[in-house]
CSV table of C-alpha atoms in Angstrom, one decimal:
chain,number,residue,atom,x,y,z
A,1172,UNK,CA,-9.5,-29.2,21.3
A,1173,UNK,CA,-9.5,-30.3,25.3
A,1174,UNK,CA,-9.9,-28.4,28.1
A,1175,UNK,CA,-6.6,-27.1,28.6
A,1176,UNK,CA,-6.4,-25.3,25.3
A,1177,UNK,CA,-9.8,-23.9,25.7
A,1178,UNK,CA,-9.0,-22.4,28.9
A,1179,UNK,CA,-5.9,-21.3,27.4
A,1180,UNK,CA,-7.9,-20.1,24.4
A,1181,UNK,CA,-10.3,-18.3,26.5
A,1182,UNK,CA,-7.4,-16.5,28.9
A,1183,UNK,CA,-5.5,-15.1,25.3
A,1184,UNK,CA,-9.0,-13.5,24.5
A,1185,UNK,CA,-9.9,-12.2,27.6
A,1186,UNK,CA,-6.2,-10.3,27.8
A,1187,UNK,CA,-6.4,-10.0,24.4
A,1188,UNK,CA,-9.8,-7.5,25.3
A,1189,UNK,CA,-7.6,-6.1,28.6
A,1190,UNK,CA,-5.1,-4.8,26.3
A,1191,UNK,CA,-5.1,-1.1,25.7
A,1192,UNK,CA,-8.0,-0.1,27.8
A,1193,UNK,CA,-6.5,1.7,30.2
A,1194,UNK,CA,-4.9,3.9,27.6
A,1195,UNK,CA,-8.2,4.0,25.7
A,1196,UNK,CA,-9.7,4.8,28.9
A,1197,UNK,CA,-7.2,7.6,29.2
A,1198,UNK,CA,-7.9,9.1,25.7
A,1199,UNK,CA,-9.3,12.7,26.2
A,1200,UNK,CA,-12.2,11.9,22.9
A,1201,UNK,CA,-14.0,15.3,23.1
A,1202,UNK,CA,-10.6,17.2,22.7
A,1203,UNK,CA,-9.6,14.1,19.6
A,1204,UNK,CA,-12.6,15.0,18.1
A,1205,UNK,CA,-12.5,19.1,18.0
A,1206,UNK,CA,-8.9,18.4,17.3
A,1207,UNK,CA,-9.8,15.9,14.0
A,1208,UNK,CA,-12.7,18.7,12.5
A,1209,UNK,CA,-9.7,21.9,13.1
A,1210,UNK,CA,-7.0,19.7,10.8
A,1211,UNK,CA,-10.0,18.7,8.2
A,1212,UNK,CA,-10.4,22.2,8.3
A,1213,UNK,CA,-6.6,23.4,7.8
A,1214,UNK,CA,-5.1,20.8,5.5
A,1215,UNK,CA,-8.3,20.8,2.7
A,1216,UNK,CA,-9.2,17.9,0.6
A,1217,UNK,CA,-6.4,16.7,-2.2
A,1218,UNK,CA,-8.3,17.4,-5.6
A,1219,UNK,CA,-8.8,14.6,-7.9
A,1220,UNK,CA,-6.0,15.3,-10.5
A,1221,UNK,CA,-3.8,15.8,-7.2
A,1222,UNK,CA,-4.8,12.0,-5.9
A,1223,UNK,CA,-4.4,10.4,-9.5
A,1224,UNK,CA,-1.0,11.5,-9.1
A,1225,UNK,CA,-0.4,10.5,-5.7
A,1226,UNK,CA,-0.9,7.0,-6.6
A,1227,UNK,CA,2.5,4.9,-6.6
A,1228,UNK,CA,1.1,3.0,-9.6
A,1229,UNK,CA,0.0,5.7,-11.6
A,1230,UNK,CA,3.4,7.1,-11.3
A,1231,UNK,CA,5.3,3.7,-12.1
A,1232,UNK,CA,3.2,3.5,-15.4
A,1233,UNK,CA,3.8,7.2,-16.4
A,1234,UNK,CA,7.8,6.6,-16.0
A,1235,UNK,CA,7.0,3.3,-18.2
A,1236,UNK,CA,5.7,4.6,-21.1
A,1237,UNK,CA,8.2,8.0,-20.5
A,1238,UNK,CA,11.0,5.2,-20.8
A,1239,UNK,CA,9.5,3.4,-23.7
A,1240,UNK,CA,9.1,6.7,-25.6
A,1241,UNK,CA,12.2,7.9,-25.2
A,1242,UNK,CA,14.0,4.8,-26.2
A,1243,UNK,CA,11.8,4.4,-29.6
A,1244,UNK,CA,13.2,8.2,-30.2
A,1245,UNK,CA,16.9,7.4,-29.6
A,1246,UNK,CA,16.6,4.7,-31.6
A,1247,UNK,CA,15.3,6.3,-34.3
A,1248,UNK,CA,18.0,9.1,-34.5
A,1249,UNK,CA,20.6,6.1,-34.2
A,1250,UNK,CA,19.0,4.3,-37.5
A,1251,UNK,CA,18.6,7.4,-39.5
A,1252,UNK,CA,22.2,8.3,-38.7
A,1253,UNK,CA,23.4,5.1,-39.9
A,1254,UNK,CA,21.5,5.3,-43.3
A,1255,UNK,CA,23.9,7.5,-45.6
A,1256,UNK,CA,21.8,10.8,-47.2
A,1257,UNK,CA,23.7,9.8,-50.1
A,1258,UNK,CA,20.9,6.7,-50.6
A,1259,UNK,CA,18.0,8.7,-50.6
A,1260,UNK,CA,18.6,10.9,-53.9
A,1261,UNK,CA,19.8,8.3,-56.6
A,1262,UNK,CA,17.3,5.8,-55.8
A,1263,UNK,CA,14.3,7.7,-55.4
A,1264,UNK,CA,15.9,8.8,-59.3
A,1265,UNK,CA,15.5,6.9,-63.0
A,1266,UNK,CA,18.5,4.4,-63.3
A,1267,UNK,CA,19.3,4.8,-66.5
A,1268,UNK,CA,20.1,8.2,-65.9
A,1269,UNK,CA,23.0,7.6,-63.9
A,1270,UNK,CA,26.6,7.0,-65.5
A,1271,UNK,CA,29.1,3.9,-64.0
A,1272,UNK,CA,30.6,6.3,-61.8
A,1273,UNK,CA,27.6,7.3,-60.0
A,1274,UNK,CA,26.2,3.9,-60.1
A,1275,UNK,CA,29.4,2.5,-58.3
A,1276,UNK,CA,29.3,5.7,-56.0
A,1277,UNK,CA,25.6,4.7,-55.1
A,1278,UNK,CA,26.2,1.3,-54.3
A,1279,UNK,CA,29.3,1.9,-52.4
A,1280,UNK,CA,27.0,4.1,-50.5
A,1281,UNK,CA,24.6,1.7,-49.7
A,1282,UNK,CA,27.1,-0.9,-48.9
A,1283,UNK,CA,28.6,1.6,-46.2
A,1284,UNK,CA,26.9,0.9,-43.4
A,1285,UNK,CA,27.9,-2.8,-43.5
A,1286,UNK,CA,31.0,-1.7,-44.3
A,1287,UNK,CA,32.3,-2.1,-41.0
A,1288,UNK,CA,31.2,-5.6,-40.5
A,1289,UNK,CA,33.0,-7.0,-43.7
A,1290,UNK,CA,35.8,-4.2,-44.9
A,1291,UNK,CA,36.1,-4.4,-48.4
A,1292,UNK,CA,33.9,-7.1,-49.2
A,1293,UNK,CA,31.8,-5.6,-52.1
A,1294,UNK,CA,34.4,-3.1,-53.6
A,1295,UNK,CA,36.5,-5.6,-54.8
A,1296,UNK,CA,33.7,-6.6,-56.7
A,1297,UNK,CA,32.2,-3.8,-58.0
A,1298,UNK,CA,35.2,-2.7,-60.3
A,1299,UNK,CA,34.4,-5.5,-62.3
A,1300,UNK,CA,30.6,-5.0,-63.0
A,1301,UNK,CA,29.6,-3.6,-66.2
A,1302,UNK,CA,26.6,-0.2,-66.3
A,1303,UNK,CA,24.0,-3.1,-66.7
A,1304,UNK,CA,24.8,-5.1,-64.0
A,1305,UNK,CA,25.1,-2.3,-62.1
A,1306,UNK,CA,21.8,-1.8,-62.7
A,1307,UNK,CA,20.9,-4.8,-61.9
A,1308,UNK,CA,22.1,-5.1,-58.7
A,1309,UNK,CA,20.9,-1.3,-57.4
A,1310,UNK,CA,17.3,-2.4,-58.5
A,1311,UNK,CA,17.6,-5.6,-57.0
A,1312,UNK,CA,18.6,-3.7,-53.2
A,1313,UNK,CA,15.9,-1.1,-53.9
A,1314,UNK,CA,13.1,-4.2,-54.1
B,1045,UNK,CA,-26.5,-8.5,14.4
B,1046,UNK,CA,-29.3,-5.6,14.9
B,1047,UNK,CA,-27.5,-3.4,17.0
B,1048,UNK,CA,-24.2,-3.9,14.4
B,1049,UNK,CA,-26.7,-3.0,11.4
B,1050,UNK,CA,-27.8,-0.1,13.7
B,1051,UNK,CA,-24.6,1.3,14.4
B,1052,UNK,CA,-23.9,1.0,10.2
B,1053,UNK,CA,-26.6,2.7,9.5
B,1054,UNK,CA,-26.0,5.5,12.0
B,1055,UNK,CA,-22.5,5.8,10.6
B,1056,UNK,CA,-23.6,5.7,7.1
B,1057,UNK,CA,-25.7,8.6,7.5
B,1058,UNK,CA,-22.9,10.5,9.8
B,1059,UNK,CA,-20.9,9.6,6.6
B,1060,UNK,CA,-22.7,11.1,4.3
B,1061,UNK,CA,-23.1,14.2,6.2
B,1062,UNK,CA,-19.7,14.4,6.5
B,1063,UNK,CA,-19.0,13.9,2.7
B,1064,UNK,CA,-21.9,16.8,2.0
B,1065,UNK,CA,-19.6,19.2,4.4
B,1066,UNK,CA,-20.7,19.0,7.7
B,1067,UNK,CA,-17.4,19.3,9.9
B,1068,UNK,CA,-19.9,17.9,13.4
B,1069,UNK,CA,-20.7,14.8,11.4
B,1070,UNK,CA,-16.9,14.1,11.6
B,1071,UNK,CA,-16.7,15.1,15.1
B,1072,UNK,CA,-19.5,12.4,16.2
B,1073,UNK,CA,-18.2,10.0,14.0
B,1074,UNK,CA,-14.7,10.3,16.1
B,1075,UNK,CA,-16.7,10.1,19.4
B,1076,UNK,CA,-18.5,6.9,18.3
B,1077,UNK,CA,-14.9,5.2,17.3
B,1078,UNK,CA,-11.9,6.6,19.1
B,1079,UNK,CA,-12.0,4.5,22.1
B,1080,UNK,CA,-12.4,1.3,20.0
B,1081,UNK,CA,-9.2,2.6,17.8
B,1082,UNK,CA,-7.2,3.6,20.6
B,1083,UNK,CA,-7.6,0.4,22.4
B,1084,UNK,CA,-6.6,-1.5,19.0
B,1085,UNK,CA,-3.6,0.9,18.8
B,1086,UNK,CA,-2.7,0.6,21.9
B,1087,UNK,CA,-2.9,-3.2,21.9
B,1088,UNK,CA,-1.1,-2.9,18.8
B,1089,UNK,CA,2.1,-1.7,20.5
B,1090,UNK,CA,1.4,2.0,20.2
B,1091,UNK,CA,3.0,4.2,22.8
B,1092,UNK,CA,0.6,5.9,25.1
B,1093,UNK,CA,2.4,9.6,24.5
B,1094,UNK,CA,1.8,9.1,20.8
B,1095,UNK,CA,-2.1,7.6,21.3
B,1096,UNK,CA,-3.2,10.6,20.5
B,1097,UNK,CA,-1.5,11.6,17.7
B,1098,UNK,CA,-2.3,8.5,15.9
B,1099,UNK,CA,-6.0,8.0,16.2
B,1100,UNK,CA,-6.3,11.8,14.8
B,1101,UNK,CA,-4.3,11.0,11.8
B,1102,UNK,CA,-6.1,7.8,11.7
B,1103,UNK,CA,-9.5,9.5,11.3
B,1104,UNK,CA,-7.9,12.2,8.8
B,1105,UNK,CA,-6.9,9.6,6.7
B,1106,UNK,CA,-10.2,8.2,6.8
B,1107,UNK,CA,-11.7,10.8,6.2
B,1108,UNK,CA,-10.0,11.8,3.4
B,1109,UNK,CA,-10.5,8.6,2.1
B,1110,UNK,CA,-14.0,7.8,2.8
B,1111,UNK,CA,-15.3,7.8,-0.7
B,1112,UNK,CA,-13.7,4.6,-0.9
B,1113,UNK,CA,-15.7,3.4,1.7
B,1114,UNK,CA,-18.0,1.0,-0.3
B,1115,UNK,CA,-19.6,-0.6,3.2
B,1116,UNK,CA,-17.8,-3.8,2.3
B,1117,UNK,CA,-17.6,-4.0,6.6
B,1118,UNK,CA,-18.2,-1.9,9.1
B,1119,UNK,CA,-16.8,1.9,9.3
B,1120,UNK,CA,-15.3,1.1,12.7
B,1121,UNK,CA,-13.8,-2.2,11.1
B,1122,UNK,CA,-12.5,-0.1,8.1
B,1123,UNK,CA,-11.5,2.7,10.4
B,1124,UNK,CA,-9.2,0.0,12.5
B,1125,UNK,CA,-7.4,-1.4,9.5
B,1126,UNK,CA,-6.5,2.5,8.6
B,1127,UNK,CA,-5.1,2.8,12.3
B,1128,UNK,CA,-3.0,-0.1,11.6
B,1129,UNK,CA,-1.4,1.4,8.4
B,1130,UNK,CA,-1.1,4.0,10.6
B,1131,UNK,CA,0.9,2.5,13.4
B,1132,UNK,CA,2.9,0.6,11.2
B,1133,UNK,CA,3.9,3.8,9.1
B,1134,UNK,CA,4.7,5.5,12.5
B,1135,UNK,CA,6.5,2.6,13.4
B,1136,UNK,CA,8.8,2.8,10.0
B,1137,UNK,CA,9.6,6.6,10.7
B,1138,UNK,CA,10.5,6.1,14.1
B,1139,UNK,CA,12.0,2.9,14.4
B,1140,UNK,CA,10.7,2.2,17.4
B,1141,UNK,CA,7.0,1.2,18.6
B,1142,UNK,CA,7.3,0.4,22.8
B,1143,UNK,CA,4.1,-0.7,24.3
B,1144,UNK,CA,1.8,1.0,27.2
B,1145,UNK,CA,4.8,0.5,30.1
B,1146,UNK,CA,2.4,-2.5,32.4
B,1147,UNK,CA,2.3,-0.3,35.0
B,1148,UNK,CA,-0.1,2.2,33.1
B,1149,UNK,CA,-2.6,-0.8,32.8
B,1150,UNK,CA,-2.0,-1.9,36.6
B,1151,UNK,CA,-3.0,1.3,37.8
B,1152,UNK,CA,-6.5,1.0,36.2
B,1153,UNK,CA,-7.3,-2.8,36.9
B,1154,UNK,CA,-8.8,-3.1,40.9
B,1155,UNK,CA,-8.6,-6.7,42.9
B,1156,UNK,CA,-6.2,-8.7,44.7
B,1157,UNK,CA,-3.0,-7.0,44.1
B,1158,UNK,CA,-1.3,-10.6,43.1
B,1159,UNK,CA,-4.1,-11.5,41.0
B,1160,UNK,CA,-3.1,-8.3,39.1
B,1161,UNK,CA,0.5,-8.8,39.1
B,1162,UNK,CA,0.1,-12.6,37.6
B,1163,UNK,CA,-2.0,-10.4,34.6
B,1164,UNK,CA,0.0,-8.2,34.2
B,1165,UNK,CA,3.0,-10.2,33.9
B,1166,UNK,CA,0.9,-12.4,31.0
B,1167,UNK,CA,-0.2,-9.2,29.4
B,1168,UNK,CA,3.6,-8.2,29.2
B,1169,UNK,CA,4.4,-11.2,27.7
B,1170,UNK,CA,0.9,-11.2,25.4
B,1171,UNK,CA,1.7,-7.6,24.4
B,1172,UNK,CA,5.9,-8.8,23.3
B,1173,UNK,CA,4.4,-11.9,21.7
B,1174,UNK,CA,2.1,-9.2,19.8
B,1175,UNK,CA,4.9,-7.5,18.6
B,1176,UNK,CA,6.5,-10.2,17.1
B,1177,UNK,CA,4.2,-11.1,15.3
B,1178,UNK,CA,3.8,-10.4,11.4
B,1179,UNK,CA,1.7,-7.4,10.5
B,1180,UNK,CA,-1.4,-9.5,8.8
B,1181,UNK,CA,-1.0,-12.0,11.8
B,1182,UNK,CA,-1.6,-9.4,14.4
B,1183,UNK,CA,-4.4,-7.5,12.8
B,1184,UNK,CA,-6.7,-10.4,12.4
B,1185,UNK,CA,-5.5,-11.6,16.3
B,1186,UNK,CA,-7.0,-8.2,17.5
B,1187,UNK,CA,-10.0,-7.4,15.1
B,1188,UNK,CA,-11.1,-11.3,15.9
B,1189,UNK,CA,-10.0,-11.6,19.5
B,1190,UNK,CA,-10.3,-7.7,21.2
B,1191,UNK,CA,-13.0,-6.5,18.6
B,1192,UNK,CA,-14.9,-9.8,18.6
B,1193,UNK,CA,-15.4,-9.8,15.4
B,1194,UNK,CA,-16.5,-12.9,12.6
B,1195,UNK,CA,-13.8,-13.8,9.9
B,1196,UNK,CA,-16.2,-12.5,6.8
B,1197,UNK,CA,-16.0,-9.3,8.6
B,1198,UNK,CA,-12.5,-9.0,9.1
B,1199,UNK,CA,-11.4,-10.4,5.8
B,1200,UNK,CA,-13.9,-8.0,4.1
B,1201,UNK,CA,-11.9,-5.4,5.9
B,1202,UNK,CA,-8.3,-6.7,4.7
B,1203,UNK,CA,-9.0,-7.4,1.5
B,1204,UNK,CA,-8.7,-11.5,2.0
B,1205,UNK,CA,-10.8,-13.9,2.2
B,1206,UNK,CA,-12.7,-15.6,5.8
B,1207,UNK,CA,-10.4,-18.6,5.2
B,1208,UNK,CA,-7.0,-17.1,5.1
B,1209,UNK,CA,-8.2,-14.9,8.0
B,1210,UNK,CA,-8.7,-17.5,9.9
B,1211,UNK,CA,-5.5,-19.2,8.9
B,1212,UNK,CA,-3.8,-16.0,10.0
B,1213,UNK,CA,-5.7,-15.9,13.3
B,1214,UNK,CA,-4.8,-19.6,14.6
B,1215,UNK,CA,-0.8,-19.2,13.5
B,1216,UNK,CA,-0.7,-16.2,15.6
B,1217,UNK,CA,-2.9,-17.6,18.4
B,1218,UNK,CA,0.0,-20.6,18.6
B,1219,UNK,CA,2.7,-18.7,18.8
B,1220,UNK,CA,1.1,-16.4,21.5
B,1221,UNK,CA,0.3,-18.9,23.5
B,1222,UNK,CA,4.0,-19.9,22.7
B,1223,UNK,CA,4.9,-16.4,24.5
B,1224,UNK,CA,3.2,-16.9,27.3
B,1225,UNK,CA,3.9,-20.4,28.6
């Protein structure tokens, strides 16, 4: 560093010290001070639970979790709509109790939700299956 | 140091009063501090009208907030970053943060009536190049160059470290010395 930028180093700190001391100077402190202690007085301290909530970051984490909740409940309304009431009874039932008809009606019903994703695909081909392969198949989608 | 381990130990003890209810511990601890603050504000581009106003909400804030206070620097230190959240919060609400008109400053300062004029025209232009400068930038300017005081100190008080203080303090030194060439 030479001289120059010392002196010019020296004249920033000594304004830099200048600055705001006549205000400062100005600055009635006795009448700051009784003025601090009277709003301390009137506005008391926030409680605990009432900082903890203050907090930006405790509040971005609350609405986290609130979002995450929420969407793990939606979706589980959505997937137990999708899954016909009409799957629950048979197969939680014996097989071999069931006639053609009600097996065919069972695993038409389990094919319905993918229905819409390949129209027709399995009907066509469960005219032609006999009782036992009927069977067969349901046990083999219950596994 | 002695007299700065002094004054921490005074204001520890004024602390802990304060934090065990007693409202004239607050009251002494403002006394000690609000010239220093309002100096800092004021060099920070607060307006004069508003001074006032800021260094009280300053010390509420601290106050509230004391039990934070972990003595990682000194009170006053801490107390001086406060006033510039402070300032810069007021500064958001209103749009607008004008500096002490030079005049005010003038008034105060006796000597050879050019000599004063030449320092006040260079605090003019110290004061803009202050207020251009980014937040962090002018902090560490004013806690190293109007408080005097050591990098460890003021990056304890900022929550960086003596390096990147310093880093902070040279960039804005250039480009006030920038302003007032």
């Amino acid at each position: 560093m030479n001289m120059d930028e010392e002196l010019q180093d020296a004249r920033l700190r000594e304004l830099a010290r200048l600055l705001g001391s006549g205000a400062a100077e100005r600055l009635d402190v006795e009448r700051t001070a009784q003025a601090v202690v009277t709003r301390l007085r009137e506005r008391p301290r926030v409680t605990l639970t009432g900082w903890v909530w203050m907090q930006p970051a405790w509040l971005k984490i609350a609405a986290v979790i609130a979002l995450v909740l929420g969407a793990g409940v939606v979706t589980r309304v959505l997937l137990r709509e999708r899954i016909p009431s009409a799957l629950v009874a048979p197969l939680g039932e014996d097989l071999t109790d069931l006639t053609s008809d009600q097996l065919r009606e069972t695993v038409g019903a389990l094919e319905q939700p993918f229905a819409d994703e390949s129209p027709g695909a399995l009907d066509a081909g469960l005219e032609s299956l006999n009782t036992i392969e009927l069977r067969a198949l349901l046990r083999t989608l219950e596994s | 140091m002695p007299q700065a381990q002094s004054v921490a130990a005074a204001d520890a003890v004024l602390i802990a009063a304060w934090q065990g209810g007693d409202e004239q511990a607050a009251a002494e601890l403002v006394r000690r501090h609000a010239r220093a603050l309002a100096r800092f504000l004021a060099a920070a581009g607060a307006p004069e009208a508003d001074l006032d106003d800021l260094v009280q909400e300053t010390f509420i804030r601290a106050f509230r907030a004391v039990g934070r206070f972990r003595g990682q620097c000194q009170f006053r230190t801490w107390l001086l970053t406060i006033g510039g959240n402070v300032l810069k919060d007021a500064a958001r609400r209103f749009q607008q943060v004008r500096v002490v008109p030079l005049d005010d400053d003038l008034r105060s300062r006796d000597g050879d009536p050019h000599e004063t004029a030449v320092a006040g025209e260079a605090e003019g232009r110290l004061r803009e190049g202050l207020e251009r400068l980014p937040h962090m930038q002018r902090e560490v300017f004013l806690l190293r160059a109007q408080q005097g005081l050591e990098y460890e100190e003021i990056a304890a008080a900022l929550g960086t470290s003596p390096g990147a203080a310093r880093v902070h303090y040279h960039h804005a030194v250039k480009r006030l010395k920038e302003s007032l060439q």
